[in-house]
Coordinates of C-alpha atoms (C1' of nucleotides) in Angstrom, one line a residue:
Chain A
X759 CA 0.0 0.0 0.0
X760 CA 2.6 2.5 1.1
X761 CA 5.1 1.2 -1.3
X762 CA 2.8 1.4 -4.3
X763 CA 1.4 4.9 -3.7
X764 CA 3.1 6.4 -6.7
X765 CA 1.1 4.2 -9.1
X766 CA -2.3 4.6 -7.5
X767 CA -4.4 6.3 -10.1
X768 CA -4.7 10.0 -9.4
X769 CA -8.1 11.5 -9.9
X770 CA -9.0 15.2 -10.3
X771 CA -12.4 16.0 -8.9
X772 CA -13.9 19.3 -10.2
X773 CA -16.9 20.6 -8.4
X774 CA -17.8 23.9 -6.9
X775 CA -19.7 22.4 -3.9
X776 CA -17.3 21.5 -1.2
X777 CA -19.7 18.9 0.3
X778 CA -19.9 17.1 -3.0
X779 CA -16.1 17.1 -3.4
X780 CA -15.7 15.7 0.1
X781 CA -18.2 12.9 -0.5
X782 CA -16.6 11.9 -3.8
X783 CA -13.0 12.3 -2.5
X784 CA -13.8 10.2 0.6
X785 CA -15.2 7.3 -1.5
X786 CA -12.4 7.5 -4.1
X787 CA -9.8 7.4 -1.5
X788 CA -11.5 4.4 0.1
X789 CA -11.3 2.7 -3.2
X790 CA -7.6 3.2 -3.4
X791 CA -7.2 6.3 -5.5
X792 CA -5.3 9.5 -4.9
X793 CA -7.5 12.5 -5.1
X794 CA -6.9 16.1 -6.0
X795 CA -9.7 18.7 -6.3
X796 CA -10.5 21.9 -8.0
X797 CA -13.5 24.2 -7.3
X798 CA -13.8 25.8 -10.7
X799 CA -12.8 25.5 -14.3
X800 CA -9.7 27.6 -14.2
X801 CA -8.1 25.8 -11.4
X802 CA -9.2 22.5 -13.0
X803 CA -7.4 23.3 -16.2
X804 CA -4.3 24.3 -14.4
X805 CA -4.2 21.2 -12.2
X806 CA -5.0 18.9 -15.1
X807 CA -2.0 20.2 -16.9
X808 CA 0.3 20.3 -14.0
X809 CA -0.5 17.2 -12.1
X810 CA -1.4 15.0 -15.0
X811 CA -4.2 13.0 -13.3
X812 CA -5.3 9.7 -14.6
X813 CA -8.9 10.6 -14.8
X814 CA -11.1 13.7 -14.2
X815 CA -14.5 13.8 -12.6
X816 CA -16.1 16.9 -13.9
X817 CA -19.2 18.6 -12.8
X818 CA -21.2 20.1 -15.6
X819 CA -22.4 23.1 -13.7
X820 CA -19.4 25.3 -12.8
X821 CA -19.0 29.0 -12.0
X822 CA -17.2 31.1 -14.6
X823 CA -16.1 28.6 -17.3
X824 CA -18.7 25.8 -17.4
X825 CA -18.0 22.1 -17.5
X826 CA -18.7 21.8 -21.2
X827 CA -16.1 24.4 -22.0
X828 CA -13.6 22.8 -19.6
X829 CA -14.1 19.5 -21.3
X830 CA -13.6 20.9 -24.7
X831 CA -10.4 22.7 -23.7
X832 CA -9.0 19.6 -22.0
X833 CA -9.6 17.6 -25.2
X834 CA -7.9 20.1 -27.3
X835 CA -4.7 20.4 -25.2
X836 CA -2.2 17.7 -26.0
X837 CA -1.1 17.5 -22.4
X838 CA -4.5 16.4 -21.3
X839 CA -6.3 15.1 -24.4
X840 CA -5.9 11.5 -23.4
X841 CA -7.3 11.8 -19.9
X842 CA -10.7 10.0 -19.4
X843 CA -13.4 12.3 -18.2
X844 CA -16.5 11.4 -16.2
X845 CA -19.2 14.1 -16.4
X846 CA -21.5 14.7 -13.5
X847 CA -24.9 16.1 -14.5
X848 CA -27.7 17.3 -12.3
X849 CA -30.5 15.9 -14.3
X850 CA -30.9 13.0 -16.6
X851 CA -32.3 14.9 -19.5
X852 CA -29.1 16.9 -19.6
X853 CA -27.2 13.9 -20.6
X854 CA -28.9 13.8 -23.9
X855 CA -28.1 17.4 -24.6
X856 CA -24.5 16.9 -23.6
X857 CA -24.2 13.8 -25.7
X858 CA -25.5 15.8 -28.6
X859 CA -22.6 18.1 -28.3
X860 CA -20.1 15.3 -28.8
X861 CA -17.5 16.8 -26.7
X862 CA -16.1 13.4 -25.8
X863 CA -16.4 12.9 -22.2
X864 CA -16.0 9.2 -21.6
X865 CA -18.9 8.5 -19.3
X866 CA -21.8 10.4 -17.7
X867 CA -23.4 9.9 -14.4
X868 CA -26.4 11.8 -13.0
X869 CA -26.7 13.3 -9.6
X870 CA -27.6 11.9 -7.2
X871 CA -25.5 8.8 -7.8
X872 CA -24.3 6.1 -5.5
X873 CA -20.6 6.4 -4.7
X874 CA -20.3 2.7 -5.5
X875 CA -21.5 3.3 -9.0
X876 CA -19.1 6.2 -9.6
X877 CA -16.2 4.1 -8.4
X878 CA -17.2 1.2 -10.6
X879 CA -17.4 3.4 -13.7
X880 CA -14.1 5.0 -12.9
X881 CA -12.5 1.6 -12.5
X882 CA -14.0 0.5 -15.8
X883 CA -12.6 3.5 -17.6
X884 CA -9.2 3.1 -16.1
X885 CA -9.1 -0.6 -16.9
X886 CA -10.1 0.0 -20.5
X887 CA -7.3 2.5 -20.8
X888 CA -4.7 0.1 -19.5
X889 CA -5.5 -2.5 -22.1
X890 CA -5.6 -5.1 -19.4
X891 CA -9.1 -6.4 -19.7
X892 CA -10.2 -7.5 -16.3
X893 CA -6.6 -7.4 -15.4
X894 CA -4.9 -6.5 -12.2
X895 CA -4.7 -2.7 -12.0
X896 CA -1.4 -3.0 -10.3
X897 CA 0.1 -4.8 -13.3
X898 CA 0.8 -2.9 -16.4
X899 CA 1.2 -4.9 -19.5
X900 CA 2.2 -3.3 -22.8
X901 CA 3.1 -5.8 -25.4
X902 CA 6.2 -7.6 -24.3
X903 CA 6.7 -5.3 -21.4
X904 CA 5.2 -6.2 -18.0
X905 CA 5.4 -4.0 -15.0
X906 CA 4.2 -5.6 -11.8
X907 CA 4.1 -3.0 -9.2
X908 CA 3.4 -4.9 -6.0
X909 CA 6.0 -7.4 -6.9
X910 CA 8.5 -4.8 -8.0
X911 CA 9.2 -6.8 -11.1
X912 CA 9.7 -5.9 -14.7
X913 CA 9.9 -8.3 -17.6
X914 CA 10.6 -7.9 -21.2
X915 CA 9.4 -10.7 -23.3
X916 CA 9.3 -12.9 -20.2
X917 CA 12.8 -12.1 -19.2
X918 CA 13.3 -10.3 -15.9
X919 CA 14.9 -6.9 -16.0
X920 CA 16.7 -5.6 -12.9
X921 CA 15.8 -2.0 -12.2
X922 CA 16.9 0.1 -9.3
X923 CA 14.2 1.6 -7.2
X924 CA 14.3 5.0 -9.0
X925 CA 14.3 3.5 -12.4
X926 CA 11.3 1.4 -11.5
X927 CA 9.4 4.3 -10.2
X928 CA 10.2 6.4 -13.3
X929 CA 9.1 3.6 -15.6
X930 CA 5.9 3.0 -13.7
X931 CA 4.9 6.6 -13.7
X932 CA 5.5 7.0 -17.4
X933 CA 3.8 3.7 -18.3
X934 CA 0.8 4.6 -16.2
X935 CA 0.4 7.8 -18.1
X936 CA 0.8 6.1 -21.4
X937 CA 0.6 8.4 -24.4
X938 CA 0.8 11.6 -22.4
X939 CA 3.9 13.7 -22.3
X940 CA 5.4 14.3 -18.9
X941 CA 7.6 17.3 -18.4
X942 CA 10.9 16.8 -16.5
X943 CA 9.5 18.9 -13.7
X944 CA 6.4 16.7 -13.5
X945 CA 8.5 13.6 -13.3
X946 CA 10.7 15.1 -10.7
X947 CA 7.7 15.8 -8.6
X948 CA 6.1 12.4 -9.0
X949 CA 9.1 10.1 -9.1
X950 CA 11.4 12.0 -6.8
X951 CA 10.2 13.9 -3.9
X952 CA 7.5 16.5 -3.8
X953 CA 9.8 19.5 -3.8
X954 CA 13.0 18.0 -5.0
X955 CA 15.8 20.3 -5.8
X956 CA 17.2 18.0 -8.3
X957 CA 18.6 19.0 -11.7
X958 CA 16.2 18.3 -14.5
X959 CA 18.9 16.7 -16.5
X960 CA 19.0 14.0 -14.0
X961 CA 15.8 12.7 -15.5
X962 CA 17.6 12.3 -18.8
X963 CA 20.3 10.2 -17.2
X964 CA 17.7 7.9 -15.7
X965 CA 15.9 7.6 -19.0
X966 CA 19.1 6.6 -20.6
X967 CA 19.7 3.9 -18.0
X968 CA 16.2 2.7 -18.4
X969 CA 16.6 2.5 -22.2
X970 CA 19.8 0.6 -21.7
X971 CA 18.2 -2.0 -19.5
X972 CA 14.9 -2.4 -21.3
X973 CA 16.5 -3.4 -24.6
X974 CA 13.8 -4.0 -27.1
X975 CA 11.2 -2.4 -24.9
X976 CA 13.2 0.9 -24.9
X977 CA 11.1 1.8 -28.0
X978 CA 8.3 2.8 -25.6
X979 CA 10.3 5.6 -24.2
X980 CA 9.8 8.5 -26.5
X981 CA 11.6 11.8 -26.2
X982 CA 9.5 14.8 -26.9
X983 CA 11.9 17.5 -27.8
X984 CA 11.6 20.6 -25.8
X985 CA 8.9 19.1 -23.6
X986 CA 9.8 15.9 -21.8
X987 CA 9.3 12.2 -22.2
X988 CA 6.3 10.0 -23.1
X989 CA 5.5 6.4 -22.8
X990 CA 4.6 5.5 -26.4
X991 CA 0.9 4.7 -27.0
X992 CA 1.8 1.4 -28.6
Chain B
X1314 CA -16.3 -38.6 -7.8
X1315 CA -14.8 -37.6 -11.2
X1316 CA -16.5 -38.5 -14.4
X1317 CA -13.9 -37.8 -17.0
X1318 CA -10.7 -39.8 -16.9
X1319 CA -8.4 -37.1 -18.0
X1320 CA -8.9 -35.0 -15.0
X1321 CA -8.2 -37.8 -12.6
X1322 CA -4.8 -37.2 -11.0
X1323 CA -2.2 -39.5 -12.4
X1324 CA 0.1 -41.1 -10.0
X1325 CA 3.4 -42.8 -10.7
X1326 CA 4.3 -45.7 -8.4
X1327 CA 7.9 -46.6 -8.2
X1328 CA 8.7 -49.9 -6.5
X1329 CA 10.6 -52.9 -7.5
X1330 CA 8.3 -55.5 -5.9
X1331 CA 5.4 -56.3 -8.2
X1332 CA 3.2 -57.3 -5.3
X1333 CA 3.6 -54.0 -3.6
X1334 CA 2.9 -52.1 -6.9
X1335 CA -0.2 -54.2 -7.4
X1336 CA -1.5 -53.5 -3.9
X1337 CA -0.9 -49.8 -4.1
X1338 CA -2.2 -49.5 -7.7
X1339 CA -5.4 -51.3 -6.8
X1340 CA -6.1 -49.0 -3.9
X1341 CA -5.2 -45.9 -5.7
X1342 CA -7.5 -46.8 -8.7
X1343 CA -10.2 -47.6 -6.2
X1344 CA -9.8 -44.1 -4.8
X1345 CA -10.2 -42.6 -8.3
X1346 CA -6.6 -42.1 -9.4
X1347 CA -5.0 -43.1 -12.6
X1348 CA -1.9 -45.2 -12.0
X1349 CA 1.3 -45.8 -13.9
X1350 CA 4.2 -47.8 -12.5
X1351 CA 8.0 -48.1 -12.7
X1352 CA 10.1 -50.9 -11.3
X1353 CA 13.3 -49.0 -11.0
X1354 CA 14.8 -45.5 -10.9
X1355 CA 15.8 -45.3 -14.5
X1356 CA 12.3 -46.1 -15.7
X1357 CA 10.9 -43.9 -13.0
X1358 CA 12.8 -40.8 -14.2
X1359 CA 11.9 -41.4 -17.8
X1360 CA 8.2 -41.8 -17.0
X1361 CA 8.2 -38.8 -14.6
X1362 CA 9.5 -36.6 -17.4
X1363 CA 7.3 -38.1 -20.2
X1364 CA 4.0 -38.6 -18.4
X1365 CA 4.2 -35.7 -16.1
X1366 CA 2.3 -37.4 -13.2
X1367 CA 0.6 -35.3 -10.6
X1368 CA 2.3 -37.2 -7.8
X1369 CA 5.0 -39.8 -7.3
X1370 CA 5.0 -42.6 -4.8
X1371 CA 8.6 -43.6 -4.4
X1372 CA 10.1 -46.6 -2.6
X1373 CA 13.3 -45.8 -0.8
X1374 CA 14.9 -49.1 -1.6
X1375 CA 15.4 -49.6 -5.3
X1376 CA 17.8 -51.6 -7.4
X1377 CA 20.5 -49.7 -9.3
X1378 CA 19.7 -46.0 -8.6
X1379 CA 18.2 -45.8 -5.1
X1380 CA 15.2 -43.8 -4.1
X1381 CA 17.1 -41.0 -2.6
X1382 CA 19.0 -40.4 -5.7
X1383 CA 15.9 -40.5 -7.8
X1384 CA 14.3 -38.0 -5.5
X1385 CA 17.2 -35.7 -5.8
X1386 CA 17.2 -35.8 -9.6
X1387 CA 13.5 -35.3 -9.8
X1388 CA 13.8 -32.2 -7.7
X1389 CA 16.6 -30.8 -9.7
X1390 CA 15.0 -31.3 -13.1
X1391 CA 12.7 -28.4 -13.9
X1392 CA 10.3 -30.7 -15.7
X1393 CA 9.6 -32.6 -12.5
X1394 CA 10.7 -30.4 -9.7
X1395 CA 7.2 -29.4 -8.8
X1396 CA 5.7 -32.9 -8.5
X1397 CA 4.9 -33.9 -4.9
X1398 CA 6.7 -37.0 -3.8
X1399 CA 5.6 -39.5 -1.2
X1400 CA 8.5 -41.6 0.1
X1401 CA 8.0 -45.2 1.1
X1402 CA 10.4 -46.5 3.7
X1403 CA 10.8 -50.0 5.1
X1404 CA 11.5 -49.0 8.7
X1405 CA 10.6 -46.1 10.8
X1406 CA 14.1 -45.2 11.8
X1407 CA 14.9 -44.7 8.1
X1408 CA 12.6 -41.7 8.1
X1409 CA 15.0 -39.8 10.3
X1410 CA 17.9 -40.6 8.1
X1411 CA 16.0 -39.5 5.0
X1412 CA 14.8 -36.3 6.7
X1413 CA 18.4 -35.5 7.6
X1414 CA 19.3 -35.5 3.9
X1415 CA 16.9 -32.7 3.2
X1416 CA 16.0 -33.9 -0.2
X1417 CA 12.5 -32.5 -0.1
X1418 CA 10.1 -35.3 -0.4
X1419 CA 6.7 -34.0 0.6
X1420 CA 5.6 -36.8 2.8
X1421 CA 6.9 -40.1 4.2
X1422 CA 5.1 -43.3 5.1
X1423 CA 6.6 -46.4 6.6
X1424 CA 5.9 -50.0 5.5
X1425 CA 3.7 -51.7 6.3
X1426 CA 1.1 -49.0 5.9
X1427 CA -2.6 -49.1 5.5
X1428 CA -3.7 -48.3 2.0
X1429 CA -6.3 -46.0 3.4
X1430 CA -3.5 -43.9 5.0
X1431 CA -1.6 -43.7 1.8
X1432 CA -4.6 -42.5 -0.1
X1433 CA -5.3 -39.9 2.6
X1434 CA -1.8 -38.5 2.4
X1435 CA -1.9 -38.4 -1.3
X1436 CA -5.2 -36.6 -1.3
X1437 CA -3.8 -34.2 1.2
X1438 CA -0.8 -33.4 -0.9
X1439 CA -2.7 -33.0 -4.1
X1440 CA -5.2 -30.7 -2.4
X1441 CA -2.6 -28.5 -0.9
X1442 CA -0.8 -28.2 -4.2
X1443 CA -3.8 -27.2 -6.2
X1444 CA -4.1 -23.7 -4.8
X1445 CA -5.2 -25.1 -1.6
X1446 CA -8.9 -25.5 -2.3
X1447 CA -10.4 -26.7 0.9
X1448 CA -6.9 -27.1 2.2
X1449 CA -5.7 -25.8 5.5
X1450 CA -5.4 -22.1 5.1
X1451 CA -3.3 -21.8 8.2
X1452 CA -0.7 -24.0 6.7
X1453 CA 1.6 -22.5 4.1
X1454 CA 3.7 -24.8 2.1
X1455 CA 6.2 -23.5 -0.4
X1456 CA 8.3 -26.4 -1.8
X1457 CA 10.3 -27.8 1.1
X1458 CA 9.3 -25.0 3.5
X1459 CA 6.2 -25.6 5.6
X1460 CA 4.8 -22.9 7.9
X1461 CA 2.1 -24.1 10.2
X1462 CA 0.7 -21.0 11.7
X1463 CA -1.5 -22.3 14.5
X1464 CA 1.1 -24.7 15.7
X1465 CA 3.9 -22.2 15.4
X1466 CA 5.9 -24.7 13.5
X1467 CA 8.2 -24.4 10.6
X1468 CA 9.9 -27.2 8.8
X1469 CA 12.4 -27.2 6.0
X1470 CA 12.4 -30.4 4.0
X1471 CA 10.7 -32.1 6.9
X1472 CA 13.2 -30.9 9.5
X1473 CA 11.9 -28.6 12.2
X1474 CA 13.4 -25.2 12.4
X1475 CA 13.3 -23.4 15.8
X1476 CA 12.2 -19.8 15.3
X1477 CA 11.6 -17.2 18.0
X1478 CA 8.2 -15.5 18.1
X1479 CA 9.3 -12.4 16.2
X1480 CA 11.1 -14.4 13.5
X1481 CA 8.0 -16.6 13.1
X1482 CA 5.7 -13.7 12.7
X1483 CA 8.0 -12.0 10.2
X1484 CA 8.3 -15.1 8.1
X1485 CA 4.6 -15.7 8.2
X1486 CA 3.7 -12.2 7.1
X1487 CA 6.1 -12.4 4.3
X1488 CA 5.0 -15.8 3.2
X1489 CA 1.4 -14.8 3.3
X1490 CA 2.1 -12.0 0.9
X1491 CA 4.2 -14.2 -1.3
X1492 CA 5.6 -12.3 -4.3
X1493 CA 4.7 -8.9 -3.1
X1494 CA 7.4 -6.5 -1.8
X1495 CA 6.9 -5.3 1.7
X1496 CA 8.6 -2.2 2.8
X1497 CA 10.3 -2.1 6.2
X1498 CA 7.7 0.2 7.5
X1499 CA 5.0 -2.1 6.4
X1500 CA 6.7 -5.0 8.1
X1501 CA 7.2 -3.0 11.3
X1502 CA 3.5 -2.2 11.3
X1503 CA 2.4 -5.8 10.7
X1504 CA 4.9 -7.8 12.5
X1505 CA 5.7 -5.5 15.3
X1506 CA 3.1 -3.2 16.7
X1507 CA 0.9 -0.7 14.9
X1508 CA 2.9 2.4 15.7
X1509 CA 6.1 0.9 16.8
X1510 CA 9.0 3.3 17.2
X1511 CA 11.5 0.6 16.3
X1512 CA 14.3 1.4 13.9
X1513 CA 13.8 0.0 10.4
X1514 CA 17.2 -1.5 10.4
X1515 CA 15.9 -4.0 13.0
X1516 CA 14.0 -5.6 10.2
X1517 CA 17.2 -6.3 8.5
X1518 CA 18.6 -8.0 11.5
X1519 CA 15.7 -10.3 11.9
X1520 CA 15.8 -11.1 8.2
X1521 CA 19.4 -12.1 8.6
X1522 CA 18.6 -14.3 11.6
X1523 CA 15.8 -15.9 9.6
X1524 CA 18.1 -16.6 6.7
X1525 CA 20.6 -18.1 9.0
X1526 CA 18.1 -20.5 10.4
X1527 CA 16.2 -21.4 7.3
X1528 CA 19.3 -22.8 5.5
X1529 CA 18.3 -23.8 2.1
X1530 CA 14.9 -22.2 2.3
X1531 CA 16.6 -18.8 2.8
X1532 CA 16.5 -18.5 -0.9
X1533 CA 12.8 -17.4 -0.5
X1534 CA 13.8 -14.2 1.3
X1535 CA 14.5 -11.7 -1.4
X1536 CA 16.0 -8.3 -0.8
X1537 CA 14.6 -5.6 -3.0
X1538 CA 17.1 -2.9 -2.8
X1539 CA 15.8 0.5 -1.8
X1540 CA 12.3 -0.9 -1.3
X1541 CA 12.1 -3.8 1.2
X1542 CA 11.8 -7.6 1.3
X1543 CA 9.8 -10.1 -0.6
X1544 CA 9.0 -13.7 -0.2
X1545 CA 10.1 -15.2 -3.5
X1546 CA 7.3 -16.3 -5.9
X1547 CA 8.9 -19.7 -6.3
Chain C
dG1335 C1' 19.7 -13.4 42.4
dT1336 C1' 22.2 -16.2 38.1
dG1337 C1' 22.3 -17.8 33.6
dC1338 C1' 20.1 -18.2 29.2
dT1339 C1' 17.4 -16.6 25.4
dT1340 C1' 15.3 -13.0 22.8
dT1341 C1' 15.4 -8.7 20.8
dG1342 C1' 16.6 -4.0 19.5
dT1343 C1' 20.5 -1.0 18.4
dT1344 C1' 24.9 0.4 16.6
dG1345 C1' 29.1 0.6 13.8
dC1346 C1' 31.7 -1.1 10.0
dG1347 C1' 32.6 -2.2 5.2
dA1348 C1' 31.4 -3.7 0.7
dA1349 C1' 28.4 -3.1 -2.9
dC1350 C1' 25.3 -0.6 -5.2
dT1351 C1' 22.8 3.8 -6.4
dT1352 C1' 22.4 8.1 -8.0
dG1353 C1' 23.0 13.1 -9.0
dT1354 C1' 26.1 15.9 -11.6
dC1355 C1' 29.2 17.3 -15.0
dA1356 C1' 31.8 17.5 -19.2
dC1357 C1' 31.7 16.3 -23.7
dC1358 C1' 29.3 14.5 -27.9
dT1359 C1' 25.6 14.1 -31.3
dT1360 C1' 21.4 15.5 -33.1
dT1361 C1' 18.0 18.7 -34.3
dC1362 C1' 16.2 23.0 -35.3
dC1363 C1' 16.1 27.3 -37.7
dG1364 C1' 17.4 31.3 -40.1
Chain D
dC1292 C1' 25.8 26.4 -44.1
dG1293 C1' 26.6 27.7 -39.1
dG1294 C1' 25.3 28.4 -34.6
dA1295 C1' 22.4 27.4 -30.8
dA1296 C1' 19.7 24.5 -28.1
dA1297 C1' 18.3 20.0 -26.6
dG1298 C1' 19.2 15.6 -25.6
dG1299 C1' 22.4 11.3 -25.3
dT1300 C1' 26.5 9.3 -23.1
dG1301 C1' 30.3 7.9 -20.1
dA1302 C1' 32.7 8.8 -15.9
dC1303 C1' 32.9 9.7 -11.2
dA1304 C1' 32.4 11.0 -6.5
dA1305 C1' 29.2 11.2 -2.8
dG1306 C1' 25.6 9.0 -0.7
dT1307 C1' 22.8 5.1 0.5
dT1308 C1' 21.7 0.5 1.4
dC1309 C1' 22.3 -3.8 3.4
dG1310 C1' 24.6 -7.8 5.5
dC1311 C1' 27.1 -8.8 9.3
dA1312 C1' 28.9 -9.0 13.9
dA1313 C1' 29.1 -7.3 18.4
dC1314 C1' 26.8 -5.3 22.0
dA1315 C1' 23.3 -4.0 25.4
dA1316 C1' 18.9 -4.3 27.4
dA1317 C1' 15.0 -6.8 28.5
dG1318 C1' 12.6 -11.0 29.6
dC1319 C1' 12.3 -15.4 31.7
dA1320 C1' 13.2 -19.8 34.0
dC1321 C1' 15.0 -21.8 37.9

DNA sequence: GTGCTTTGTTGCGAACTTGTCACCTTTCCG
DNA sequence: CGGAAAGGTGACAAGTTCGCAACAAAGCAC
């Protein structure tokens, strides 16, 4: 539990009612997710870009910029385009309207909803994303590369690869955010410590070491010039 | 019991006395097993590899290659290493000698034995091996290492190992989470008390003591550098 | 009490990890 | 093309981790 914190899916909850946020956050945490919250669209967009959450729960009704707009912007921005979005709507008939707009949220749920249902839908979306149908969420499998977090084990085409603790964490974080670019700063925050004073070039060194050890599977580690690194979509 | 033959467990009986083989085979078949037999070590090894039986009943006294030798070879060969072995010995005192050799048969039974007892032991071993359905959940068996939690008893290849209370708890916790890395903090919480103020290095010391006492079975205690310890998957 | 076992702590050294730097190579762009 | 910026690479020194042994304290039987 403690050792695997860094791969717990991180979920951004966007809602302007603190009570709703609390309720959702409580249930999500109980289900083993990390939670971060935003009260309005502006903060939501900022956090989505900076913290690179694995999924966003987005209330349709928001002050200032409304949920629809936020959704659209998130989809347009490459840094956040891939993140699944679950829309919260107050009334059922709104769903139809929203669907008609085709703005590409991945699921919809109407208030009031049972926390259990929300958790189920979130798990579903995350599972779908990780390709592992019905698979263990702690185990990432991308073609010949398998990352087993609780076991702290990585294999490439069935062959075990020996990674150090840092390398393992770096690979896990990248793999978990497959397809999304992670800036060096973002990686330093998530793989190293919260406010690490480490040089960003250090990330490059670790990427190099990972590539060396991963052999064939190194092809997954894309460099995005001027931005950061990305775990290849496939 | 079982309707389709191919799911009946197949048992290889190795004994040089045809009468003994007949007796055993008769009783095993009556109990719903398929039986194949070998009169000596050489044939036994060949059949073990080719027919991949679910369990082997092995007489200690054999012409040419003796039972001990056969047992050792079976254990070393990856194709047969996982097959449970029940050793037949002519006299009770031989059991001690055999145990001393630590060659990892899974059970021992002395001649003369009641067929019913043999069948019981075989069923036990098979049950335990198959993911422990209906098996004793308080008893962990990993190859030659047996941890009997309620009895506070640990044996390696049939030989009892004397562990202190702390050592026993540590081993049990690790074994129960086989394959998953446990951080030192996690272990301190689970093996020691909830909010123990004990130094994490203490865990190392206990691991060392465990390894010392477990002898051959120490190979199960993996160190995962920078993370913690893990009970090896196999 | 005395002697024995258990258990937590400490110090040492070897092996491993890891952040940084200097130096290349590649890419970008006018 | 030429220069600048970004990223790859190898080396290295400082830091960390872990096994081990010795020690000290606590518990326990007699």
